[in-house]
Coordinates of C-alpha atoms and ligand atoms in Angstrom, one line a residue:
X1 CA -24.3 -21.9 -4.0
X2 CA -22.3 -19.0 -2.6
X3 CA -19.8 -20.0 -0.2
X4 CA -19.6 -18.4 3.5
X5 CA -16.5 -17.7 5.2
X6 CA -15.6 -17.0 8.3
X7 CA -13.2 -15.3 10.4
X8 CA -9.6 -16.8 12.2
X9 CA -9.2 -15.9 15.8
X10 CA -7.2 -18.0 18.4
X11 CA -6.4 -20.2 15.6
X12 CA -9.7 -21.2 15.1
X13 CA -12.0 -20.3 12.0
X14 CA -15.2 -18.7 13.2
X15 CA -18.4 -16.8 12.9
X16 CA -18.7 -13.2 14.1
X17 CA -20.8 -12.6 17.2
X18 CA -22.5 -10.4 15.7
X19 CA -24.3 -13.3 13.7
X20 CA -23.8 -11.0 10.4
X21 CA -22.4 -11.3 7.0
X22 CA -21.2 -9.2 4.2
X23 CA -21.6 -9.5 0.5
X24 CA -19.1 -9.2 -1.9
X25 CA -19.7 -8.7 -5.6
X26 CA -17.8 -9.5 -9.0
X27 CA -16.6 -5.8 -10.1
X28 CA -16.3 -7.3 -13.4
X29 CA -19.8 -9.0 -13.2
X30 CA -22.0 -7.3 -10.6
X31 CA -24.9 -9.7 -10.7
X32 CA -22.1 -12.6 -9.4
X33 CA -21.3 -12.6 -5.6
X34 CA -17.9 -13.9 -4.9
X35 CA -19.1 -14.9 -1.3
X36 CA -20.4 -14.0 1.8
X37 CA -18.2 -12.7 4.7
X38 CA -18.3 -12.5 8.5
X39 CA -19.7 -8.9 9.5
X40 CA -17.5 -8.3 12.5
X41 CA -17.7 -6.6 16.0
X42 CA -16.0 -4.4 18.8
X43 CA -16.5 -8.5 20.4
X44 CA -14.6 -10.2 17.8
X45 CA -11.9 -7.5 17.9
X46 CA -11.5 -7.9 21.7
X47 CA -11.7 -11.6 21.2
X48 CA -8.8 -11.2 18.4
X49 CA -6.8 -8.5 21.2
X50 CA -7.0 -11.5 24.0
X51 CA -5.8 -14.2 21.4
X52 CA -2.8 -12.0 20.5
X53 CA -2.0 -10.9 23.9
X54 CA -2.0 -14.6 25.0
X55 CA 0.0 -15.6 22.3
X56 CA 2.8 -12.8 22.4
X57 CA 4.8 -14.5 24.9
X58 CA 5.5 -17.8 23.4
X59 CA 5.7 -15.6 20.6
X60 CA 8.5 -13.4 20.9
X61 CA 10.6 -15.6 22.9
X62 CA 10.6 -17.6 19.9
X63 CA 14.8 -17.3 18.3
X64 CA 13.9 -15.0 15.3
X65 CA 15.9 -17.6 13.1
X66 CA 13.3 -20.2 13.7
X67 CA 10.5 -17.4 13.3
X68 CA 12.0 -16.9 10.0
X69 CA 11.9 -21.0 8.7
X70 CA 8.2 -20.1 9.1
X71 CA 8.3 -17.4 6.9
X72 CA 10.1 -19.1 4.3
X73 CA 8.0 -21.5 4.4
X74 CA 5.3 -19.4 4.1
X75 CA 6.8 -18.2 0.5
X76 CA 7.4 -21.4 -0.7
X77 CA 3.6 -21.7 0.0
X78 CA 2.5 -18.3 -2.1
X79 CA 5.0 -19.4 -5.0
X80 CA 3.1 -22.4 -4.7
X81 CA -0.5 -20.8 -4.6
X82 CA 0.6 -18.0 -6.9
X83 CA -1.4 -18.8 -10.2
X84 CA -4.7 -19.4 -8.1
X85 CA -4.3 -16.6 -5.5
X86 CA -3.6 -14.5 -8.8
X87 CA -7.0 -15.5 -10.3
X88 CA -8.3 -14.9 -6.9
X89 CA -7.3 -11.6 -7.1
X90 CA -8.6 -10.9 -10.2
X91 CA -12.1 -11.9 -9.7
X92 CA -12.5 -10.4 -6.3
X93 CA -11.3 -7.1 -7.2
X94 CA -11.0 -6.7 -10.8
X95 CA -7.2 -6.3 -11.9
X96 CA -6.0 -7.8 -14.7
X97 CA -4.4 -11.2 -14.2
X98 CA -0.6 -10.0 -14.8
X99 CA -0.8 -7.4 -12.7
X100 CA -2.5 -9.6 -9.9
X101 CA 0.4 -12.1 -10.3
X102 CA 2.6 -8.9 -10.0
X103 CA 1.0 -8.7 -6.3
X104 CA 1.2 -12.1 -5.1
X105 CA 4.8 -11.9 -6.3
X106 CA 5.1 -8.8 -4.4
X107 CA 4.0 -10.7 -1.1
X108 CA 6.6 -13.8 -2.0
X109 CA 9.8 -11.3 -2.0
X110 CA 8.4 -9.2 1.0
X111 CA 8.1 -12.4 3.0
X112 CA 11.6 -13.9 1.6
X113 CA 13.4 -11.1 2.6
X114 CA 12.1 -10.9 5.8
X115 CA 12.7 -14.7 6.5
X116 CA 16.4 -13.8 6.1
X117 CA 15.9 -10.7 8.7
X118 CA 15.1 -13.4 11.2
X119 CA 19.1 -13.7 11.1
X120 CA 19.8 -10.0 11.1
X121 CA 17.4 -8.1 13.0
X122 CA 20.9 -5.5 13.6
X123 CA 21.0 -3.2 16.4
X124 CA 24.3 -1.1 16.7
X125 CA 27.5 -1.2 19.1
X126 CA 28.9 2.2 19.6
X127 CA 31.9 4.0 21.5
X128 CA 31.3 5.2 25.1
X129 CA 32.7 8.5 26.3
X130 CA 33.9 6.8 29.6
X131 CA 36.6 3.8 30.0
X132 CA 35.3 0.2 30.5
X133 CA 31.9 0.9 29.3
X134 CA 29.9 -0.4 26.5
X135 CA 27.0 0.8 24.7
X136 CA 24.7 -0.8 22.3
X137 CA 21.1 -1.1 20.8
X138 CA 18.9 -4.6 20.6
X139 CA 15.5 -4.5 19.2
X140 CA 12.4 -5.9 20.5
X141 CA 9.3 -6.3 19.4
X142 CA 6.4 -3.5 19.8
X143 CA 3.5 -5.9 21.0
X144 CA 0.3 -6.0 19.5
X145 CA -0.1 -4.8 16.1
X146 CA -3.2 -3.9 14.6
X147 CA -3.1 -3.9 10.6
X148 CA -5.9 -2.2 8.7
X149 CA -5.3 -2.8 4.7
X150 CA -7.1 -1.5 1.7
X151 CA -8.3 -3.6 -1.3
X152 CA -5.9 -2.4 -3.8
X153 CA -3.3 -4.6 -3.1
X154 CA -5.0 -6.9 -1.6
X155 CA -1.9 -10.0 -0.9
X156 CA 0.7 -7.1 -1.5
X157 CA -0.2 -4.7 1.1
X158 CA -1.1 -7.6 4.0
X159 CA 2.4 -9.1 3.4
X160 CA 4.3 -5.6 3.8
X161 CA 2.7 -5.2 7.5
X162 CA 2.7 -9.4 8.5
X163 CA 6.1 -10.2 7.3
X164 CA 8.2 -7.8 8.8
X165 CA 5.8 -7.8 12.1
X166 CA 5.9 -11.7 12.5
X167 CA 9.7 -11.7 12.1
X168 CA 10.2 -8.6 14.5
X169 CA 8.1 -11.2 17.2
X170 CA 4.8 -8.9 17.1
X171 CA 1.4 -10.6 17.4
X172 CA -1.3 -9.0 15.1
X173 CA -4.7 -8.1 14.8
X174 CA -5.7 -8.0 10.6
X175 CA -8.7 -6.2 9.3
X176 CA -9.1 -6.3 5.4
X177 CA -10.7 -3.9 3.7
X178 CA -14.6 -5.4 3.0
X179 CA -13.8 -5.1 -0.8
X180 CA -11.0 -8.1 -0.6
X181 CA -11.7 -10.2 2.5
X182 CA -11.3 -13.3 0.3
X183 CA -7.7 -12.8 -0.8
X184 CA -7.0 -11.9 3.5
X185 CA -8.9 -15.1 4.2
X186 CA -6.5 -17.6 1.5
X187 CA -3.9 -15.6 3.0
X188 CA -4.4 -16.1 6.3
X189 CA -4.7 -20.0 5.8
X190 CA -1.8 -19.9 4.3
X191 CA 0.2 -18.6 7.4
X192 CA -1.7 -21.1 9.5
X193 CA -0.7 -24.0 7.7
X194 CA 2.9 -23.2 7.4
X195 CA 2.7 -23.1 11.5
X196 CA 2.2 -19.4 12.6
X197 CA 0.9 -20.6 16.1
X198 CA -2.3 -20.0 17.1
X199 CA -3.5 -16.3 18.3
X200 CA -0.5 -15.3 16.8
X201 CA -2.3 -13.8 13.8
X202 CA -5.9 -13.2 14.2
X203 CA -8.2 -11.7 11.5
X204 CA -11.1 -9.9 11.9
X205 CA -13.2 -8.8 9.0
X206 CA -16.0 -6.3 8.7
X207 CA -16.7 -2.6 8.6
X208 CA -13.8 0.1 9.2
X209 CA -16.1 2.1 11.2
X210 CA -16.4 -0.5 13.5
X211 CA -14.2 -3.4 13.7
X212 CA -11.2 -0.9 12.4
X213 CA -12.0 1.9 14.5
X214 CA -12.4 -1.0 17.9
X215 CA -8.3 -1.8 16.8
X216 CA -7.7 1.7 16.5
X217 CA -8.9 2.9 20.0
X218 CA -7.9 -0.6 22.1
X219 CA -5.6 -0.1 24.6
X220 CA -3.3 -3.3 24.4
X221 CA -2.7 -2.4 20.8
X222 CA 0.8 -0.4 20.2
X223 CA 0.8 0.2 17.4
X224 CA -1.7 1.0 14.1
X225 CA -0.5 0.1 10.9
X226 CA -2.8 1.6 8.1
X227 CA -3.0 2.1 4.5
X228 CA -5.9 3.7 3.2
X229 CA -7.6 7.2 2.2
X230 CA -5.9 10.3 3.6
X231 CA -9.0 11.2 5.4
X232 CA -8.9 7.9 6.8
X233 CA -6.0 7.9 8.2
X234 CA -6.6 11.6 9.7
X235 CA -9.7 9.9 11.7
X236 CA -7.4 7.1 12.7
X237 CA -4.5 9.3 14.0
X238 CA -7.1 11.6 16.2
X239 CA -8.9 8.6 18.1
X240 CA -5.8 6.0 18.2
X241 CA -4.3 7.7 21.8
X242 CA -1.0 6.9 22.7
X243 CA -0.2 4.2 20.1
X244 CA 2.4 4.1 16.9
X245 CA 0.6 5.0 14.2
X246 CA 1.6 4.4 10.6
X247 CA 0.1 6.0 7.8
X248 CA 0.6 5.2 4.3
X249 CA -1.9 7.4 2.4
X250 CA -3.2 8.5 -1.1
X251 CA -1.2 10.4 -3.8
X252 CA -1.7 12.7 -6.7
X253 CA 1.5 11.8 -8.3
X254 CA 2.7 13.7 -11.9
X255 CA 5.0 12.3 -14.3
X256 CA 7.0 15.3 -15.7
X257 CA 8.1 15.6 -19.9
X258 CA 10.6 17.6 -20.3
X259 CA 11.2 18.5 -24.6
X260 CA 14.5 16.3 -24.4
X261 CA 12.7 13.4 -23.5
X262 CA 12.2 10.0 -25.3
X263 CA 8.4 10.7 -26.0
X264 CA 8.2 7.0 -27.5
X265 CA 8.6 6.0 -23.8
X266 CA 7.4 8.4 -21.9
X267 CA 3.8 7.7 -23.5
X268 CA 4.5 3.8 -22.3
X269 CA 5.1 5.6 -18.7
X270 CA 1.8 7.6 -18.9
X271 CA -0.3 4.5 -19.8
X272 CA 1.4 2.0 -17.5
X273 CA 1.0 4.7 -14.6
X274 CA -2.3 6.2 -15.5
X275 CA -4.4 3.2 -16.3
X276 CA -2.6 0.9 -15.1
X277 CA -4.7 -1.0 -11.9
X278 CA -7.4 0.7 -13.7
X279 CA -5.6 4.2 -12.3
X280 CA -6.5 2.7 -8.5
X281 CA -3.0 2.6 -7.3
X282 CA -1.5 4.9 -4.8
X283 CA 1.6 6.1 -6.9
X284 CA -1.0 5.9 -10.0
X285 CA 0.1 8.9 -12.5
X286 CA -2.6 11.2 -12.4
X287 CA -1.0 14.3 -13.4
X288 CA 1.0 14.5 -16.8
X289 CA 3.1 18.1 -16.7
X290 CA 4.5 18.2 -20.0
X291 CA 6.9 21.3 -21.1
X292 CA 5.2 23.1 -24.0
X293 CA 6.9 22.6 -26.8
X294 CA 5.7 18.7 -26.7
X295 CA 2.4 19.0 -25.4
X296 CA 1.0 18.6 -28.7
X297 CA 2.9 16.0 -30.0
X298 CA 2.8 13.8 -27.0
X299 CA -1.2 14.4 -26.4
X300 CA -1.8 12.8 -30.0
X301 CA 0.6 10.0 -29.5
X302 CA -0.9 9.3 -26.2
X303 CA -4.8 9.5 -27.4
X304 CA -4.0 7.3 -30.2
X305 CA -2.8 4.8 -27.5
X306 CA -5.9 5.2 -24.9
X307 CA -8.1 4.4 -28.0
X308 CA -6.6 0.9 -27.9
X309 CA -6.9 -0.4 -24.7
X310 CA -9.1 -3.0 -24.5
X311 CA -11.6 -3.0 -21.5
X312 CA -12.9 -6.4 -20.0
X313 CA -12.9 -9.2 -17.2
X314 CA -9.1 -9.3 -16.3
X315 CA -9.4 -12.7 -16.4
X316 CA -8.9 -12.3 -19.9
X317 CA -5.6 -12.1 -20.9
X318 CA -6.5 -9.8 -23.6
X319 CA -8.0 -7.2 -21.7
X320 CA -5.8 -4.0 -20.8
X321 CA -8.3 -2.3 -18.3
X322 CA -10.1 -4.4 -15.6
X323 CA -13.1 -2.7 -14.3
X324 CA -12.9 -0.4 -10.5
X325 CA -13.5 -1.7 -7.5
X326 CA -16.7 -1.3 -7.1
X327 CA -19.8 1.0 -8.2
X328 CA -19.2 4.4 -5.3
X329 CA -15.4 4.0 -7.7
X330 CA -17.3 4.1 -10.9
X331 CA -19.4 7.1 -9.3
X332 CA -16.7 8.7 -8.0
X333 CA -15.1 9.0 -11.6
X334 CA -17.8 9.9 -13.4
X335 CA -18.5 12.8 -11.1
X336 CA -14.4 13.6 -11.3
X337 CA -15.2 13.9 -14.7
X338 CA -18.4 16.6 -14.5
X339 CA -16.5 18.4 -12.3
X340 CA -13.2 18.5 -14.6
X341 CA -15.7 19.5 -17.3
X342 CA -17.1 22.3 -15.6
X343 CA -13.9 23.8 -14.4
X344 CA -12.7 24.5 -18.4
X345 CA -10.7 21.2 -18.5
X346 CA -10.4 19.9 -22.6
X347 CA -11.8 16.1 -22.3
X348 CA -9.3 14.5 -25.0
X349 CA -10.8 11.2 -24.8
X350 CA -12.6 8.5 -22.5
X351 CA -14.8 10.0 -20.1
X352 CA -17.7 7.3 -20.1
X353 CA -19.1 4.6 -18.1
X354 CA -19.5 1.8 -21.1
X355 CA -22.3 -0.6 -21.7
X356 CA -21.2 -2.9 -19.6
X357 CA -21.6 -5.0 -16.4
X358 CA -19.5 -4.7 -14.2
X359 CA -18.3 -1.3 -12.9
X360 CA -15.9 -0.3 -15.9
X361 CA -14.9 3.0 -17.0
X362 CA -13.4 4.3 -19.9
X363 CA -9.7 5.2 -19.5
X364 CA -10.3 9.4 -19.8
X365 CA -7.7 12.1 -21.0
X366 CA -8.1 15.9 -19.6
X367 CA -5.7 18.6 -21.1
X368 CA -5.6 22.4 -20.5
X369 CA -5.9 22.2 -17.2
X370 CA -4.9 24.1 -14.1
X371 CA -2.9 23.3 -10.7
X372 CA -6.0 25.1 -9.3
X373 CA -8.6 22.5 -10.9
X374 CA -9.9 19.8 -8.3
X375 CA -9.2 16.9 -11.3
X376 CA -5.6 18.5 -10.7
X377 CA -5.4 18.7 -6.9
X378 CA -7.7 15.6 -5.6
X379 CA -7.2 12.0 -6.0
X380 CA -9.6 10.1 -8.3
X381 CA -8.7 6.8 -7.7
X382 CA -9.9 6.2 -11.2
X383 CA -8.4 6.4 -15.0
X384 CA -8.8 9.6 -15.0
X385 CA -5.9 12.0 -16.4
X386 CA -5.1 15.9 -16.0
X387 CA -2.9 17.2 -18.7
X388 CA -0.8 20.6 -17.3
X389 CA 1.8 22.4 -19.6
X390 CA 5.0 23.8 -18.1
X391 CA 7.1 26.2 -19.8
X392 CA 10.6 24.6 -18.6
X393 CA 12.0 22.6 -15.8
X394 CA 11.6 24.8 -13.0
X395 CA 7.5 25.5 -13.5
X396 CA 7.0 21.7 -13.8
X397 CA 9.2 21.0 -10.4
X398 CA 6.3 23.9 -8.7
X399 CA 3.3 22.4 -10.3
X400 CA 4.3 19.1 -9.3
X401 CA 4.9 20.2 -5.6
X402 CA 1.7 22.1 -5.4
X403 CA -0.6 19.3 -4.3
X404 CA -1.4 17.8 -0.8
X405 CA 0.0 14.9 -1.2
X406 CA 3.9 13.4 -2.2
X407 CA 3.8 10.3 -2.8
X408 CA 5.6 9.3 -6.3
X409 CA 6.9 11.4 -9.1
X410 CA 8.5 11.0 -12.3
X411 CA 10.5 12.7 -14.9
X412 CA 11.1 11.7 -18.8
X413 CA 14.6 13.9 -19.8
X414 CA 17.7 12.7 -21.5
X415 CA 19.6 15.7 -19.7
X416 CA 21.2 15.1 -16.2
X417 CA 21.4 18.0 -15.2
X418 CA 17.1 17.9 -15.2
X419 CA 17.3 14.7 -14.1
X420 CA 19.0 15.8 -10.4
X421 CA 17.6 18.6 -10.1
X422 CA 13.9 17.0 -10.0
X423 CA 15.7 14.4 -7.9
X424 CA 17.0 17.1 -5.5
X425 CA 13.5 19.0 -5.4
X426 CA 10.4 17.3 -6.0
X427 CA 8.7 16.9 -2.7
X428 CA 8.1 13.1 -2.5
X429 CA 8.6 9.8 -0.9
X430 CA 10.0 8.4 -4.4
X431 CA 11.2 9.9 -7.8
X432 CA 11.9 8.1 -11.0
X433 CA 14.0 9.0 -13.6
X434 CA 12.8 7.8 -17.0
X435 CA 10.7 5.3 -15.6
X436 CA 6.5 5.5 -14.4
X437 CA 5.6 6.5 -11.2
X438 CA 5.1 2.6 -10.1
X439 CA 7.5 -0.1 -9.4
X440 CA 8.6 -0.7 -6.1
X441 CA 11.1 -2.8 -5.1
X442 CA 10.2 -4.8 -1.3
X443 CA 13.9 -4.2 -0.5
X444 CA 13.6 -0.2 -0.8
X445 CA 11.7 2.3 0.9
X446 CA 8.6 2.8 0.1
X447 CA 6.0 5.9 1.7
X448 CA 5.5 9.7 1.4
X449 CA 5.7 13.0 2.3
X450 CA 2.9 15.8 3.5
X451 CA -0.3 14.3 3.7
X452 CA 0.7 11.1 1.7
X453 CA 1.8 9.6 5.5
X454 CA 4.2 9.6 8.3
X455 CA 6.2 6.4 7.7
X456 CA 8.8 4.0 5.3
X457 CA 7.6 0.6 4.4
X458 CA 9.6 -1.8 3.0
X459 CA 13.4 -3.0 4.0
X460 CA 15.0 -2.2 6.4
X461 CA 12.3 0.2 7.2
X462 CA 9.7 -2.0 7.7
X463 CA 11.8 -3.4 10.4
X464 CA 11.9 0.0 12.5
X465 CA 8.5 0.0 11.7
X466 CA 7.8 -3.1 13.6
X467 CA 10.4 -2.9 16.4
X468 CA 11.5 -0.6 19.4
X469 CA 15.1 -0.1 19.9
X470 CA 16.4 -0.2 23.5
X471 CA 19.6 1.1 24.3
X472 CA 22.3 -1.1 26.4
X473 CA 25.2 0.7 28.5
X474 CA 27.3 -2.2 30.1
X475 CA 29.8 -0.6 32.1
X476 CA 32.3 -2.9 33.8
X477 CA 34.4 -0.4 35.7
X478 CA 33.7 -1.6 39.1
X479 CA 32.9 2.2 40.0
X480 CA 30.4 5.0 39.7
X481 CA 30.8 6.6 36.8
X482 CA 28.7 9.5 35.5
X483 CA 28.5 10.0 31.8
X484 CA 28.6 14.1 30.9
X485 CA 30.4 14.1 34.5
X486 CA 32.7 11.9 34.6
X487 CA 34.9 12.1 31.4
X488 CA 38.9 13.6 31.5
Ligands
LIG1 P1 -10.1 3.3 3.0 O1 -9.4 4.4 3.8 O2 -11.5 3.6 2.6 O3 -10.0 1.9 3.7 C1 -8.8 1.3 4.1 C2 -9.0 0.4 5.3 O4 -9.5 1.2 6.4 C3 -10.2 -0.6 5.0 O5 -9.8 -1.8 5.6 C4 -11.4 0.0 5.7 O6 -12.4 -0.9 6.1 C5 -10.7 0.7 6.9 N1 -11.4 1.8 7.5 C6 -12.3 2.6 6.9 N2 -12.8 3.5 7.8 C7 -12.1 3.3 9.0 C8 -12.1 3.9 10.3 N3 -12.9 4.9 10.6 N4 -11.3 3.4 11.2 C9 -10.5 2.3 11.0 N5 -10.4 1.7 9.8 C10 -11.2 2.2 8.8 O7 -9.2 3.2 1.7 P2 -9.4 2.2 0.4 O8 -10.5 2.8 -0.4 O9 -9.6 0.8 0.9 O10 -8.0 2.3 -0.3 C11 -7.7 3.3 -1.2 C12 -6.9 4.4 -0.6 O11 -5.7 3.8 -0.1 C13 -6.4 5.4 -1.6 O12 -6.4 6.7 -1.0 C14 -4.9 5.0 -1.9 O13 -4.1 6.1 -2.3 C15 -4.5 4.5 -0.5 N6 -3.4 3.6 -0.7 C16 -2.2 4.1 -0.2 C17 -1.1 3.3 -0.3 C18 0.3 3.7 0.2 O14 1.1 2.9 0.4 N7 0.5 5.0 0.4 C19 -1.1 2.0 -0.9 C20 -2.4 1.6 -1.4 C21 -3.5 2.4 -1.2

C-alpha cells in the first residue's frame, strides 16, 4: 500500500486543489514508490501566502528569546528523529546512510545555533557627528519568505533557510524539490509539533514551474530564498520583481595538487569530493588540476582506489556509492561522458551505467583534458571526473578560475607560501587548504562567487539574510540640528 501525503498550510495538513499527486521512486530500486505526493497549485501557494501573512503578526511580535525555546526544541526533536530521518533520507534520495546522518546533523547545529541567536539578533550603536544624539541599528524581520530547496540536501538545505528565518520573525512559504518532498513533509511535522504556530510555516509541494514560479512572482513575498541549478536561479531572478532574491547555485569546483603535496591524502580528498553524494553535491570536486610531475603517480593511486568502491542501496552500510537521484541524473552522466569522449578526453576508468536497478553509475575517471572541454567547464552533477595537468602553481590558480562558477576550491601543498597564494587568488566563495572541497561548518559562511550565486548562508550571514536593518538616530538636544550642517 503506498502511502499518500499531503500538504501543511494554515497549520492544517491537506490535499492540493488541484486534486493531483506526484510519484516518487526508490533511486536505488526504481520499481519501489516511496509514496505519493500532493501536486500543488498557483491556489495552494496563495492559500500558503494568506496563511503566512495572517500569521506574521503574532509572529514577529513574538520576544525572539521565546522564538528561540522553539527552535531548541525543535533540535532536541531532529537529535531525537536522527537515525530514522537519516534512513528516510537514504531511501528517498539515495545517499549513503553516513552521509544522510551527516545531513540531519547538519539541520540539528543550524537550528541550535540559531536558537541561541534568538538572544543576540545584534544591531550596532555608533558615534554621531552632532552632540546629544544617538545612532544605532535594530533588525526586523523581512516578511514573507518564500524558500525553494533542491533534493540534495534534503533536511540540510531546509534548515539553513527555516532556522535563521523563524528566529529573525519571518513567516515562510516552503517548496521542496519533487525529488525529496518526504524528508520536507517529516520535517515540517516536526516544527509543528514543537509549537511553530500555525500559518507560520506553510509547505507547498509540487512542480517548480508552477508552485515555485507562483512564490517567485507573488507580490506579498519579500524575499526568494533558492538553491538550485544556475539556470534556475537566472529564471527566478528575471520574473521575481522587486523582491530579495538569494541564490545559491551550482559549482564546478577543482581540487589543486601541487608536487609538494601529501599524495596519500590528497587521493582521500579526490574520492571524498568526487564521489562522494554520488558527485551530486554543490562543492563536489569535479575538476582534479594536478602539477605535472605527479600526474602520473597520483592518476594510478587514485584508479586503483575508484576500482574499490563498492556501489549499492546506501542502506547498506557497506556500500560506498549510492545511486543518483533519479534516471534524467543517470542520463545526464552518461551523455557527460559521450561528450567527454568525443572531445579527446582519456576515460581512466568507470564510465558505465551497471546492471543494476536503480539509477547507479559507475564512479568515472577522465584525464588529458582541457579547460576548454564541456566535462571541464559544465557541471555534471554526477561521479564524473576531469583530470587537468598544470605546470606549476600559477597555471593551476588560472585553470581553476576559468570556469563560470566559484563555488569551492581546494589545494593539497606542504608549502605555505602555495598555500596563500591560492588562498589570496582563487575566485571562490570557500578555499581549503589540504582538506576536500566539502565540509562546511553551519557557523561559517557558506555561498559563491560569479555565477555560483549572490549571497552567504550560514552564521551570522544567514541572519542578514533573513533580516532588514533599520537605522535609529535619537537625538535629544531639544533643538534642530542638521547633520552634514550642523557640526563645529
Ligand atoms: P533545480 O534548480 O532543478 O531545482 C531546485 C528547486 O527549484 C526545486 O524545488 C525545483 O522544483 C524548483 N524549481 C525548478 N524550476 C523552477 C522555476 N522555474 N521556478 C521556481 N522554482 C523552480 O535544482 P536541483 O536539481 O534540485 O538541485 C541541483 C542543483 O542545485 C545543482 O546545480 C547544485 O549545484 C545546486 N545546489 C547548490 C547549492 C549551493 O548552496 N550553492 C547547494 C545544493 C545544490
Amino acid at each position: 500500500m503506498v502511502e499518500r501525503h499531503k500538504m501543511y498550510i494554515n497549520g492544517e495538513w491537506v490535499d492540493s486543489e488541484s486534486g493531483e499527486i506526484f510519484e516518487r521512486v526508490n533511486p536505488a530500486n526504481s520499481d519501489e514508490i516511496i509514496g505519493q505526493f500532493q501536486k500543488g497549485n498557483e491556489n495552494d501557494v496563495k492559500k500558503a501566502v494568506d496563511a503566512a501573512e495572517n500569521a506574521f503578526e503574532y509572529w514577529s511580535e513574538t520576544p525572539p528569546p521565546k522564538r528561540g525555546e522553539i527552535l531548541f526544541k525543535i533540535g532536541e526533536m531532529l537529535k531525537q528523529q536522527k537515525e530514522d530521518l537519516a534512513k528516510l533520507m537514504t531511501w528517498e534520495m539515495g545517499k549513503v546512510l553516513v552521509e544522510a546522518r551527516g545531513d540531519v546533523q547538519e539541520a540539528i547545529d543550524m537550528t541550535y545555533y540559531m536558537a541561541a541567536e534568538g538572544r543576540r539578533l545584534f544591531g550596532h550603536t555608533t558615534t554621531s557627528e552632532l552632540k546629544e544624539k544617538f545612532a544605532m541599528t535594530v533588525r526586523r524581520p523581512l516578511g514573507i519568505c518564500g524558500l525553494i530547496t533542491p533534493w540534495n540536501f534534503p533536511i540540510a538545505i531546509p534548515a539553513w533557510k527555516l532556522m535563521p528565518a523563524l528566529i529573525c520573525g519571518n513567516t515562510v512559504v516552503f517548496k521542496p524539490s519533487s525529488d525529496t518532498p518526504l524528508c520536507a513533509i517529516k520535517l515540517v511535522e516536526i516544527l509543528e509539533k514543537a509549537g511553530i504556530p500555525k500559518g507560520v510555516v506553510n509547505l507547498v509541494t509540487g512542480p517548480g514551474g508552477s508552485v515555485g514560479m507562483s512564490i517567485v512572482k507573488n507580490e506579498k513575498i519579500r524575499s526568494v530564498s533558492f538553491t538550485g541549478h544556475r539556470d534556475t536561479g537566472a529564471t527566478i531572478l528575471k520574473e521575481a520583481g522587486i523582491k530579495k532574491v538569494s541564490l545559491e547555485l551550482g559549482g564546478k569546483n577543482p581540487i589543486i595538487i601541487m608536487d609538494d603535496a601529501d599524495l596519500e591524502l590528497a587521493v582521500d580528498g579526490v574520492i571524498w569530493g568526487g564521489f562522494g553524494t554520488t558527485g551530486q553535491r554543490c562543492t563536489a570536486a569535479s575538476r582534479v588540476i594536478i602539477h605535472e610531475n605527479v600526474k602520473a603517480k597520483f592518476e594510478k593511486m587514485i584508479v586503483e582506489r575508484i576500482k574499490k568502491l563498492r556501489l549499492g542501496n546506501g542502506l547498506d552500510e557497506k556500500t560506498d556509492i549510492g545511486p543518483l537521484v533519479n534516471r534524467a541524473a543517470q542520463e545526464k552522466s552518461r551523455n557527460y561522458v559521450e561528450i567527454g569522449l568525443k572531445e579527446g578526453g582519456k576515460l581512466l576508468v568507470g564510465g558505465h551505467i551497471p546492471e543494476m536497478k536503480g539509477f547507479f553509475f559507475e564512479p568515472t575517471l577522465f584525464t588529458d583534458c582541457f579547460m576548454d572541454m564541456r566535462i571541464a567547464q559544465e557541471e555534471i552533477f554526477g561521479p564524473v571526473v576531469a583530470v587537468i595537468s598544470a605546470k606549476d602553481l600559477n597555471e593551476a590558480i588560472k585553470l581553476a578560475n576559468s570556469v563560470e562558477y566559484g563555488l569551492s576550491t581546494s589545494i593539497y601543498t606542504n608549502n605555505v607560501r602555495n598555500a596563500f597564494k591560492a588562498i589570496e587568488k582563487l575566485e571562490a566563495g570557500l578555499t581549503y587548504v589540504n582538506a576536500s572541497t566539502i565540509g562546511s561548518e553551519v557557523h561559517l559562511p557558506f555561498g559563491g562567487v560569479k555565477h555560483t550565486g549572490n549571497t552567504r548562508e550560514g552564521g551570522i550571514l544567514g541572519i542578514e539574510e533573513f533580516s532588514e536593518v533599520k537605522t535609529v538616530y535619537v537625538d535629544y538636544s531639544g533643538k534642530l540640528q542638521r547633520a552634514q550642517i550642523d557640526i563645529e
